[in-house]
Amino acid sequence: MANVYPLIKPNTHGHYVSIREMLEKQAAHAIAIAAPGRRPLTYDRLRVHIDHTVKTLNSMGVGRGDRVAIVLPNGPEMAVAFLAVASGATSAPLNPAYRADEFEFYLSDLKAKGLLIQSGIDSPAIAVARRLGISILECSPVSEAEAGIFSLRGDQHSPAAKTNGRRLLRGFAEPDDVALVLHTSGTTSRPKIVPLRHTNICASAHNIQVTLQLTEKDRCLNIMPLFHIHGLIGATVSSLVAGASVVYTPGLDVTTFFKWMETFHPTWYTAVPTMHQALLTQAESNREIIARNPLRFIRSSSAALPPKVMAELERAFQAPVIESYGMTEASHQMASNPLPPSPRKPGSVGVAAGPEIAVMDEIGTLLPQGQKGEIVIRGTNVMSGYENNPAEVKSSFTNGWFRTGDQGFLDTDGYLFVTGRLKEMINRGGEKISPYEVDVVLMDHPAIAEVVTFAAPHVSLGEEVAAAVVLKENTSATEREIQEFARLRLVDSKVPRRVIILKEIPKGPTGKLQRIGLAEKLGLMPSYSERLGPEKAFVASRDALELQLTEIWEKILGLKPIGIKDNFFDLGGNSLLAVNLILEIEKATGRNLPPSFLLEAFTVEQLADMLRRQEGTSPSSLLVAIQSNGSNRPFFFIHAVSGNVLHYRTLSRYLGSDQPFYGLQAQGLDGKLPPLHRIQDMASLYIKEVRALQPDGPYFLGGGSSGGIVAFEMAQQLHAQGQHVALLALFDTYLPGSKTNNFVQKVDRLVGDLLVRRPKEGLSYLLGMLGSRVGTSVQGLTRKIYPRREGSVTRTMRDVLEANRDALRNYTPQMYPGQITLLLSSEAPERSFYDRRLGWSDMAADGLDVQVVPGSHDTLFAEPHVKILAEKLKVCIQKAHVPEGRFRDNQR
């Protein structure tokens, strides 16, 4: 017996709640199914045949809730078998092209009671079914009968006939019975079983009928495989719910497609983008057939349709192209562009077309229009949950919304734009790149017919952008030319470092281009030449200093060779590696550098120039221009307990190129001036730096952890000076003296102490902490092995740490006359024990605005959480913006 699922709400969107009831309402003599070389099948004959098949299945011991795997070639028999089995049992269509090991997995996972297979066709599924004790049900098409009619024969003594004491549920399925089970693709994990009830399927089919305005006069030419949700629901059930007809073909044959158009006069067809592109190659030579057999519309789904392909389809077929958005878990359709005269937006998958659609952030907050997040849905067509997978169910549903795993946003008109599959995002050194965005640009190249952008492995960045392309006939283009084309339209990080030109791109069983796993299929391995890219010539060291620095970079980054123009961050560098880099530079050159030097000198060449100029110069500026461009008011970010602002570079990048972002690093990091021991003194000094750049308000201030305390004091002093602070943002900052401050002090102390140690010293420090917990003196032993290097940059950084801690211990905050915005991490363990506002509830005269963001206290500014943090901060900055005139009026 199949699993029992919680009841879902009755279908309130359509008129039918089961497939059999849906067919009962259609005109008896109207054509339901047609096929090349066969007589058409009417709705009356279809109902009779389904009823007969259900009785036959019952006589073989198969009833409601029993699963029958269907392995049949595309055609009318496959369509009718799906409808018949679903009407009396549970249908489980499988790809006939599977190998024996794949059939072994799916038949076992489904716990199939029967295997429905065409007689006379040799399939590895037969041997697997016999080995697993699954009954073989032979389907024999009746060639002299109407399209889809078959005879069914099984062994009366087969396993299916044995009920093992369970009462056989005979007759037709009920609305809440599972009609169809399909597996997800399983490209990144074990395939999951998606159970779809009759109510799910009928609701989705009705949604599609309404969207496409299908009537009994319509005829769909089906070229989609019938083991996939698109062909089953998008073409089949949606047509039958309207009383329309479907022509079933063996699949896509580009040449024969136009002959089928001439023979059957379809009003529409539906396909995936690669199928549309294949048809375009023959459309010009068949334009007379197209003109004689005009289509009412063309539908595209299951993958993103490039706007260029949409335009070419509409020109070739002189019909509107309706792009829709669907997935198995939603019984196919979720959103769709409407038919004319309503607007269709190229690049958009349209408006909600059945279920409710929203966009959600990582912690379950629904986002406003225009903001990117994960697309979520809820409605009658949505499954109740994956089978036997409570962990996936828990992670896939939030507050009743199903998380699709796709990223996108809704525009002001309610049109949905899908910007990529979250699992397909390319993580290039921490920067998340949507492959679809690159696809759209490359498809505009005049020589490119097909393209799929994907992640290729990279030795230091983790992943790099790559693209596989197919060129149009009688055209040519080189990898370099395609890259130059992309470089004029994309930022450098999104330009593919590899372009592989193929005769055909590997596709999945349904004809979809698959990004995940493509690098492995194409045999791509990371190499130095790939890392550099063809546009970056390797430049070797030119003098002793550059050679010395290059060797340090190669040691720290674990890469060889490195050129003097290679970017530290592009090679996989981060703030922790920067500390190690400083230690090695000091050891080799005797020069002290603050960690923020990498915000000004990204390359060996730039660093060497900085060191040459450093001798005899004044102390480093405390104000660091992390991002100096942009038309907005600058945001000033105060260092945390380490005094370093390097690790806020990623936050700045996600705020966008129009948002100036300055960091204030602690005095004393360069060893030329002593660190400050009072919060008030830090605030006073930092205000001088800020006002030298921006003499008057409004000011936008913020600080991470303990840096928020300094930002708070700066806001107090600026207010006392008659200046306006438009935004005071505290990032997981604990009020000094509050109970929760004990936790953050421990975290700051641990992180700070780790930052001033080399990797081996960091390990010994952690071991020392462990030793103190269990009563041993591991730390004493490790100090003998790895002694601290006093008088070095390590000592300088330690002095800054201690000074910052002294300042925090001795600071007593007063009530702030304005508003405070607290960006609160969601994962810190103390949340359930202490004040969720970290002590700030009564410290702001104009109120406390709390924004919960993903991550913990020590991962807030790291991927993937920092991107959400930046989105929240952007909204706060926009809300705080007030026209300049208001501030001048307030100063009078």
Tab-separated table of C-alpha atoms in Angstrom, residues 373-739:
chain	number	residue	atom	x	y	z
A	373	GLY	CA	15.134	35.934	-3.263
A	374	GLU	CA	13.899	32.368	-3.461
A	375	ILE	CA	10.640	31.865	-5.359
A	376	VAL	CA	7.960	30.233	-3.199
A	377	ILE	CA	4.468	28.962	-4.042
A	378	ARG	CA	1.338	27.580	-2.416
A	379	GLY	CA	-1.899	26.305	-3.883
A	380	THR	CA	-4.059	23.311	-4.707
A	381	ASN	CA	-1.729	22.100	-7.436
A	382	VAL	CA	1.283	21.905	-5.078
A	383	MET	CA	2.280	18.522	-3.654
A	384	SER	CA	1.890	17.850	0.070
A	385	GLY	CA	5.499	16.751	0.463
A	386	TYR	CA	8.194	14.361	-0.703
A	387	GLU	CA	7.656	10.721	0.118
A	388	ASN	CA	9.578	9.134	3.008
A	389	ASN	CA	11.789	12.196	3.290
A	390	PRO	CA	10.815	14.286	6.330
A	391	ALA	CA	14.093	16.226	6.283
A	392	GLU	CA	13.455	17.419	2.704
A	393	VAL	CA	9.842	18.250	3.541
A	394	LYS	CA	10.966	20.346	6.505
A	395	SER	CA	13.579	22.238	4.498
A	396	SER	CA	11.292	22.688	1.469
A	397	PHE	CA	8.299	24.253	3.243
A	398	THR	CA	8.334	27.494	5.246
A	399	ASN	CA	5.135	28.850	6.782
A	400	GLY	CA	3.068	26.864	4.274
A	401	TRP	CA	5.084	28.056	1.262
A	402	PHE	CA	6.987	25.584	-0.897
A	403	ARG	CA	10.537	26.681	-1.661
A	404	THR	CA	11.188	26.080	-5.355
A	405	GLY	CA	14.967	26.359	-5.187
A	406	ASP	CA	14.857	29.039	-7.901
A	407	GLN	CA	16.003	32.612	-7.467
A	408	GLY	CA	13.999	35.489	-8.889
A	409	PHE	CA	11.966	38.620	-8.277
A	410	LEU	CA	8.531	40.090	-9.012
A	411	ASP	CA	8.292	43.403	-10.819
A	412	THR	CA	5.751	46.121	-10.095
A	413	ASP	CA	3.240	44.535	-12.492
A	414	GLY	CA	3.474	41.152	-10.761
A	415	TYR	CA	5.556	39.563	-13.529
A	416	LEU	CA	8.026	36.971	-12.293
A	417	PHE	CA	11.639	36.951	-13.458
A	418	VAL	CA	13.626	33.798	-12.732
A	419	THR	CA	17.293	34.715	-12.394
A	420	GLY	CA	18.665	31.224	-11.875
A	421	ARG	CA	18.539	27.936	-10.072
A	422	LEU	CA	20.089	28.419	-6.628
A	423	LYS	CA	21.976	25.130	-6.913
A	424	GLU	CA	23.215	26.137	-10.367
A	425	MET	CA	24.628	29.488	-9.258
A	426	ILE	CA	28.328	29.759	-10.021
A	427	ASN	CA	30.266	30.555	-6.838
A	428	ARG	CA	33.300	32.355	-8.213
A	429	GLY	CA	35.462	33.094	-5.213
A	430	GLY	CA	32.392	34.045	-3.148
A	431	GLU	CA	30.652	36.022	-5.907
A	432	LYS	CA	27.421	34.330	-6.970
A	433	ILE	CA	26.874	34.494	-10.739
A	434	SER	CA	23.656	33.497	-12.491
A	435	PRO	CA	24.493	31.319	-15.522
A	436	TYR	CA	21.233	32.322	-17.188
A	437	GLU	CA	22.343	35.969	-17.225
A	438	VAL	CA	25.423	34.942	-19.213
A	439	ASP	CA	23.306	32.706	-21.490
A	440	VAL	CA	21.116	35.646	-22.489
A	441	VAL	CA	24.126	37.767	-23.452
A	442	LEU	CA	25.869	35.028	-25.458
A	443	MET	CA	22.668	34.156	-27.332
A	444	ASP	CA	22.809	37.626	-28.864
A	445	HIS	CA	26.029	36.674	-30.655
A	446	PRO	CA	25.133	36.326	-34.346
A	447	ALA	CA	26.976	32.999	-34.726
A	448	ILE	CA	25.596	31.201	-31.643
A	449	ALA	CA	22.636	28.836	-31.981
A	450	GLU	CA	22.692	27.232	-28.498
A	451	VAL	CA	24.503	28.006	-25.281
A	452	VAL	CA	24.636	26.750	-21.717
A	453	THR	CA	26.752	28.495	-19.101
A	454	PHE	CA	27.966	26.368	-16.215
A	455	ALA	CA	30.442	26.152	-13.346
A	456	ALA	CA	33.876	24.733	-14.098
A	457	PRO	CA	36.238	23.806	-11.246
A	458	HIS	CA	39.001	26.276	-10.416
A	459	VAL	CA	42.085	25.655	-8.305
A	460	SER	CA	41.689	28.757	-6.118
A	461	LEU	CA	38.309	30.365	-6.784
A	462	GLY	CA	36.464	27.076	-6.355
A	463	GLU	CA	34.388	27.658	-9.484
A	464	GLU	CA	34.858	29.622	-12.678
A	465	VAL	CA	32.446	30.647	-15.447
A	466	ALA	CA	32.460	28.396	-18.526
A	467	ALA	CA	30.136	28.138	-21.515
A	468	ALA	CA	29.377	25.441	-24.071
A	469	VAL	CA	28.078	26.734	-27.402
A	470	VAL	CA	26.803	25.374	-30.692
A	471	LEU	CA	27.343	27.588	-33.720
A	472	LYS	CA	24.796	28.218	-36.448
A	473	GLU	CA	25.313	26.563	-39.802
A	474	ASN	CA	27.674	28.407	-42.169
A	475	THR	CA	28.999	30.658	-39.396
A	476	SER	CA	32.245	30.739	-37.465
A	477	ALA	CA	33.499	32.195	-34.188
A	478	THR	CA	36.504	31.545	-31.993
A	479	GLU	CA	36.651	31.273	-28.231
A	480	ARG	CA	38.456	34.608	-28.043
A	481	GLU	CA	35.890	36.372	-30.244
A	482	ILE	CA	33.016	35.093	-28.097
A	483	GLN	CA	34.788	36.214	-24.948
A	484	GLU	CA	35.416	39.681	-26.388
A	485	PHE	CA	31.738	39.883	-27.330
A	486	ALA	CA	30.793	39.022	-23.735
A	487	ARG	CA	33.350	41.426	-22.260
A	488	LEU	CA	31.615	44.393	-23.889
A	489	ARG	CA	28.320	43.427	-22.206
A	490	LEU	CA	29.281	41.836	-18.874
A	491	VAL	CA	31.495	42.722	-15.947
A	492	ASP	CA	34.817	40.921	-16.060
A	493	SER	CA	33.925	38.332	-13.397
A	494	LYS	CA	31.006	37.045	-15.515
A	495	VAL	CA	32.923	36.637	-18.766
A	496	PRO	CA	33.446	32.886	-19.431
A	497	ARG	CA	37.079	31.893	-18.934
A	498	ARG	CA	36.418	28.835	-21.093
A	499	VAL	CA	34.208	28.674	-24.173
A	500	ILE	CA	33.832	25.158	-25.553
A	501	ILE	CA	32.490	25.014	-29.109
A	502	LEU	CA	30.569	21.774	-29.720
A	503	LYS	CA	28.518	20.206	-32.480
A	504	GLU	CA	25.919	19.269	-29.861
A	505	ILE	CA	25.553	20.087	-26.170
A	506	PRO	CA	24.762	17.060	-23.952
A	507	LYS	CA	21.116	17.161	-22.888
A	508	GLY	CA	18.932	15.430	-20.340
A	509	PRO	CA	16.290	12.828	-21.247
A	510	THR	CA	13.602	15.501	-21.703
A	511	GLY	CA	15.739	17.614	-24.018
A	512	LYS	CA	16.690	20.172	-21.382
A	513	LEU	CA	20.211	21.525	-21.193
A	514	GLN	CA	21.744	20.477	-17.881
A	515	ARG	CA	24.290	22.713	-16.192
A	516	ILE	CA	25.079	20.579	-13.174
A	517	GLY	CA	27.677	17.957	-14.016
A	518	LEU	CA	28.426	19.403	-17.462
A	519	ALA	CA	32.021	20.280	-16.561
A	520	GLU	CA	32.671	16.652	-15.679
A	521	LYS	CA	30.997	15.397	-18.861
A	522	LEU	CA	33.190	17.689	-20.942
A	523	GLY	CA	36.333	16.650	-19.086
A	524	LEU	CA	37.189	20.130	-17.839
A	525	MET	CA	39.940	20.258	-15.245
A	526	PRO	CA	41.350	23.412	-13.646
A	527	SER	CA	44.656	24.594	-14.971
A	528	TYR	CA	46.813	27.654	-14.697
A	529	SER	CA	45.993	28.784	-18.228
A	530	GLU	CA	42.295	28.605	-17.405
A	531	ARG	CA	42.876	30.643	-14.263
A	532	LEU	CA	44.600	33.417	-16.115
A	533	GLY	CA	42.165	33.540	-19.020
A	534	PRO	CA	43.316	34.360	-22.550
A	535	GLU	CA	42.975	38.088	-21.988
A	536	LYS	CA	45.441	38.192	-19.074
A	537	ALA	CA	49.030	37.718	-20.138
A	538	PHE	CA	51.347	36.403	-17.450
A	539	VAL	CA	53.819	39.073	-16.244
A	540	ALA	CA	56.807	37.808	-14.285
A	541	SER	CA	58.659	39.632	-11.495
A	542	ARG	CA	60.944	42.429	-12.683
A	543	ASP	CA	63.137	43.047	-9.627
A	544	ALA	CA	64.172	41.506	-6.315
A	545	LEU	CA	61.292	43.006	-4.295
A	546	GLU	CA	58.605	41.782	-6.733
A	547	LEU	CA	60.249	38.345	-6.805
A	548	GLN	CA	60.276	38.246	-3.002
A	549	LEU	CA	56.600	39.246	-2.787
A	550	THR	CA	55.593	36.812	-5.533
A	551	GLU	CA	57.174	33.922	-3.648
A	552	ILE	CA	55.250	34.943	-0.507
A	553	TRP	CA	51.962	35.063	-2.453
A	554	GLU	CA	52.621	31.634	-3.952
A	555	LYS	CA	53.319	30.239	-0.486
A	556	ILE	CA	50.211	31.753	1.141
A	557	LEU	CA	47.795	31.019	-1.733
A	558	GLY	CA	49.225	27.626	-2.675
A	559	LEU	CA	49.425	28.557	-6.362
A	560	LYS	CA	52.270	28.575	-8.835
A	561	PRO	CA	53.185	30.589	-10.859
A	562	ILE	CA	51.635	33.937	-9.912
A	563	GLY	CA	52.160	37.023	-12.056
A	564	ILE	CA	52.676	40.496	-10.667
A	565	LYS	CA	49.340	41.676	-12.139
A	566	ASP	CA	47.228	38.852	-10.661
A	567	ASN	CA	44.534	39.978	-8.196
A	568	PHE	CA	44.852	38.584	-4.645
A	569	PHE	CA	41.108	38.121	-4.259
A	570	ASP	CA	40.628	36.604	-7.728
A	571	LEU	CA	43.200	33.998	-6.718
A	572	GLY	CA	41.126	32.974	-3.692
A	573	GLY	CA	42.547	35.383	-1.100
A	574	ASN	CA	40.518	36.468	1.941
A	575	SER	CA	40.956	38.429	5.175
A	576	LEU	CA	42.412	35.502	7.129
A	577	LEU	CA	44.982	34.776	4.424
A	578	ALA	CA	45.767	38.502	4.378
A	579	VAL	CA	46.917	38.296	8.009
A	580	ASN	CA	49.261	35.433	7.127
A	581	LEU	CA	50.474	37.480	4.166
A	582	ILE	CA	51.304	40.409	6.466
A	583	LEU	CA	53.299	38.153	8.790
A	584	GLU	CA	55.329	36.734	5.923
A	585	ILE	CA	55.945	40.186	4.399
A	586	GLU	CA	57.140	41.523	7.736
A	587	LYS	CA	59.395	38.497	8.232
A	588	ALA	CA	60.911	38.906	4.759
A	589	THR	CA	61.136	42.726	4.509
A	590	GLY	CA	60.905	44.076	8.040
A	591	ARG	CA	57.989	46.308	6.929
A	592	ASN	CA	54.729	46.711	8.880
A	593	LEU	CA	51.507	46.872	6.887
A	594	PRO	CA	47.920	47.151	8.169
A	595	PRO	CA	45.537	44.465	6.789
A	596	SER	CA	43.677	47.138	4.833
A	597	PHE	CA	46.610	47.542	2.439
A	598	LEU	CA	44.938	44.914	0.226
A	599	LEU	CA	42.086	47.332	-0.363
A	600	GLU	CA	44.552	49.607	-2.138
A	601	ALA	CA	47.116	47.142	-3.511
A	602	PHE	CA	45.464	44.093	-5.038
A	603	THR	CA	48.498	42.859	-6.971
A	604	VAL	CA	52.174	42.161	-6.346
A	605	GLU	CA	52.998	45.093	-8.603
A	606	GLN	CA	50.840	47.515	-6.608
A	607	LEU	CA	52.112	46.147	-3.295
A	608	ALA	CA	55.730	46.539	-4.333
A	609	ASP	CA	55.057	50.168	-5.306
A	610	MET	CA	53.405	50.771	-1.922
A	611	LEU	CA	56.385	49.335	-0.038
A	612	ARG	CA	58.813	51.440	-2.066
A	613	ARG	CA	56.852	54.596	-1.176
A	614	GLN	CA	56.298	53.672	2.481
A	615	GLU	CA	59.756	54.489	3.869
A	616	GLY	CA	59.608	57.625	5.973
A	617	THR	CA	55.919	58.314	5.380
A	618	SER	CA	53.386	59.415	7.965
A	619	PRO	CA	51.019	56.932	9.657
A	620	SER	CA	48.402	55.254	7.455
A	621	SER	CA	45.038	56.954	7.143
A	622	LEU	CA	42.362	55.451	9.350
A	623	LEU	CA	39.724	56.089	6.654
A	624	VAL	CA	39.948	53.316	4.045
A	625	ALA	CA	38.156	53.733	0.710
A	626	ILE	CA	36.743	50.253	0.175
A	627	GLN	CA	34.477	51.616	-2.585
A	628	SER	CA	34.904	55.309	-3.379
A	629	ASN	CA	32.673	55.614	-6.463
A	630	GLY	CA	28.946	56.232	-6.574
A	631	SER	CA	26.389	59.043	-6.363
A	632	ASN	CA	24.846	58.080	-2.995
A	633	ARG	CA	25.893	59.430	0.391
A	634	PRO	CA	28.830	57.345	1.691
A	635	PHE	CA	28.351	54.683	4.318
A	636	PHE	CA	31.013	54.689	7.053
A	637	PHE	CA	31.699	51.308	8.637
A	638	ILE	CA	33.627	51.018	11.921
A	639	HIS	CA	36.028	48.139	12.610
A	640	ALA	CA	35.265	45.359	15.100
A	641	VAL	CA	37.562	44.272	17.928
A	642	SER	CA	40.411	43.261	15.599
A	643	GLY	CA	40.670	46.822	14.247
A	644	ASN	CA	40.711	45.507	10.673
A	645	VAL	CA	38.184	46.448	7.944
A	646	LEU	CA	39.412	44.146	5.160
A	647	HIS	CA	36.706	41.529	5.626
A	648	TYR	CA	33.924	44.054	4.861
A	649	ARG	CA	34.952	44.201	1.198
A	650	THR	CA	32.308	41.611	0.241
A	651	LEU	CA	29.536	43.576	1.968
A	652	SER	CA	30.581	46.670	0.033
A	653	ARG	CA	30.537	44.796	-3.280
A	654	TYR	CA	26.992	43.531	-2.700
A	655	LEU	CA	25.773	47.050	-1.870
A	656	GLY	CA	26.447	47.924	-5.500
A	657	SER	CA	28.701	50.194	-7.510
A	658	ASP	CA	26.642	53.325	-6.738
A	659	GLN	CA	27.110	53.089	-2.941
A	660	PRO	CA	30.375	54.607	-1.607
A	661	PHE	CA	31.630	52.536	1.323
A	662	TYR	CA	34.432	53.597	3.681
A	663	GLY	CA	35.949	51.622	6.512
A	664	LEU	CA	37.512	53.092	9.637
A	665	GLN	CA	40.395	50.967	10.894
A	666	ALA	CA	41.905	51.227	14.345
A	667	GLN	CA	44.808	53.526	15.092
A	668	GLY	CA	48.011	51.588	15.740
A	669	LEU	CA	47.702	48.774	13.202
A	670	ASP	CA	50.678	50.093	11.255
A	671	GLY	CA	52.817	50.326	14.416
A	672	LYS	CA	53.458	54.087	14.020
A	673	LEU	CA	51.012	55.438	16.623
A	674	PRO	CA	49.723	53.877	19.867
A	675	PRO	CA	46.220	52.376	19.891
A	676	LEU	CA	43.397	54.223	21.669
A	677	HIS	CA	41.923	52.914	24.926
A	678	ARG	CA	38.662	54.911	25.110
A	679	ILE	CA	35.561	54.646	22.922
A	680	GLN	CA	35.058	58.421	23.182
A	681	ASP	CA	38.573	59.090	21.839
A	682	MET	CA	38.086	56.670	18.956
A	683	ALA	CA	34.767	58.297	18.048
A	684	SER	CA	36.247	61.801	18.168
A	685	LEU	CA	39.210	60.838	15.972
A	686	TYR	CA	37.046	58.947	13.464
A	687	ILE	CA	34.616	61.874	13.182
A	688	LYS	CA	37.516	64.112	12.135
A	689	GLU	CA	38.404	61.602	9.400
A	690	VAL	CA	34.762	61.365	8.282
A	691	ARG	CA	34.143	65.124	8.243
A	692	ALA	CA	37.345	65.720	6.293
A	693	LEU	CA	35.692	63.696	3.516
A	694	GLN	CA	32.070	64.755	4.185
A	695	PRO	CA	31.913	68.020	6.148
A	696	ASP	CA	28.161	67.935	6.865
A	697	GLY	CA	25.391	65.408	7.325
A	698	PRO	CA	23.290	63.507	6.818
A	699	TYR	CA	25.635	60.698	7.874
A	700	PHE	CA	25.214	56.963	7.417
A	701	LEU	CA	27.140	55.050	10.105
A	702	GLY	CA	27.469	51.425	11.099
A	703	GLY	CA	29.711	48.981	12.865
A	704	GLY	CA	30.121	45.248	13.195
A	705	SER	CA	29.925	43.719	16.677
A	706	SER	CA	32.009	45.942	18.992
A	707	GLY	CA	32.427	48.418	16.116
A	708	GLY	CA	28.766	49.224	16.576
A	709	ILE	CA	29.593	50.701	19.995
A	710	VAL	CA	32.069	53.111	18.404
A	711	ALA	CA	29.500	54.002	15.709
A	712	PHE	CA	26.945	54.596	18.504
A	713	GLU	CA	29.307	57.031	20.274
A	714	MET	CA	30.108	58.754	16.971
A	715	ALA	CA	26.387	59.305	16.406
A	716	GLN	CA	26.098	60.795	19.923
A	717	GLN	CA	28.988	63.206	19.291
A	718	LEU	CA	27.744	64.167	15.808
A	719	HIS	CA	24.317	64.937	17.269
A	720	ALA	CA	25.977	67.114	19.926
A	721	GLN	CA	27.767	68.954	17.083
A	722	GLY	CA	24.425	69.723	15.419
A	723	GLN	CA	24.902	67.164	12.644
A	724	HIS	CA	22.194	64.790	11.444
A	725	VAL	CA	22.750	61.010	11.466
A	726	ALA	CA	20.282	59.539	8.983
A	727	LEU	CA	21.156	55.919	9.762
A	728	LEU	CA	22.905	54.308	12.726
A	729	ALA	CA	23.199	50.591	11.915
A	730	LEU	CA	24.523	48.164	14.529
A	731	PHE	CA	25.479	44.750	13.155
A	732	ASP	CA	24.959	42.149	15.901
A	733	THR	CA	26.229	44.629	18.466
A	734	TYR	CA	25.654	43.869	22.143
A	735	LEU	CA	25.018	46.732	24.568
A	736	PRO	CA	27.958	47.016	26.987
A	737	GLY	CA	26.977	45.705	30.398
A	738	SER	CA	24.070	43.582	29.118
A	739	LYS	CA	23.910	39.861	29.871
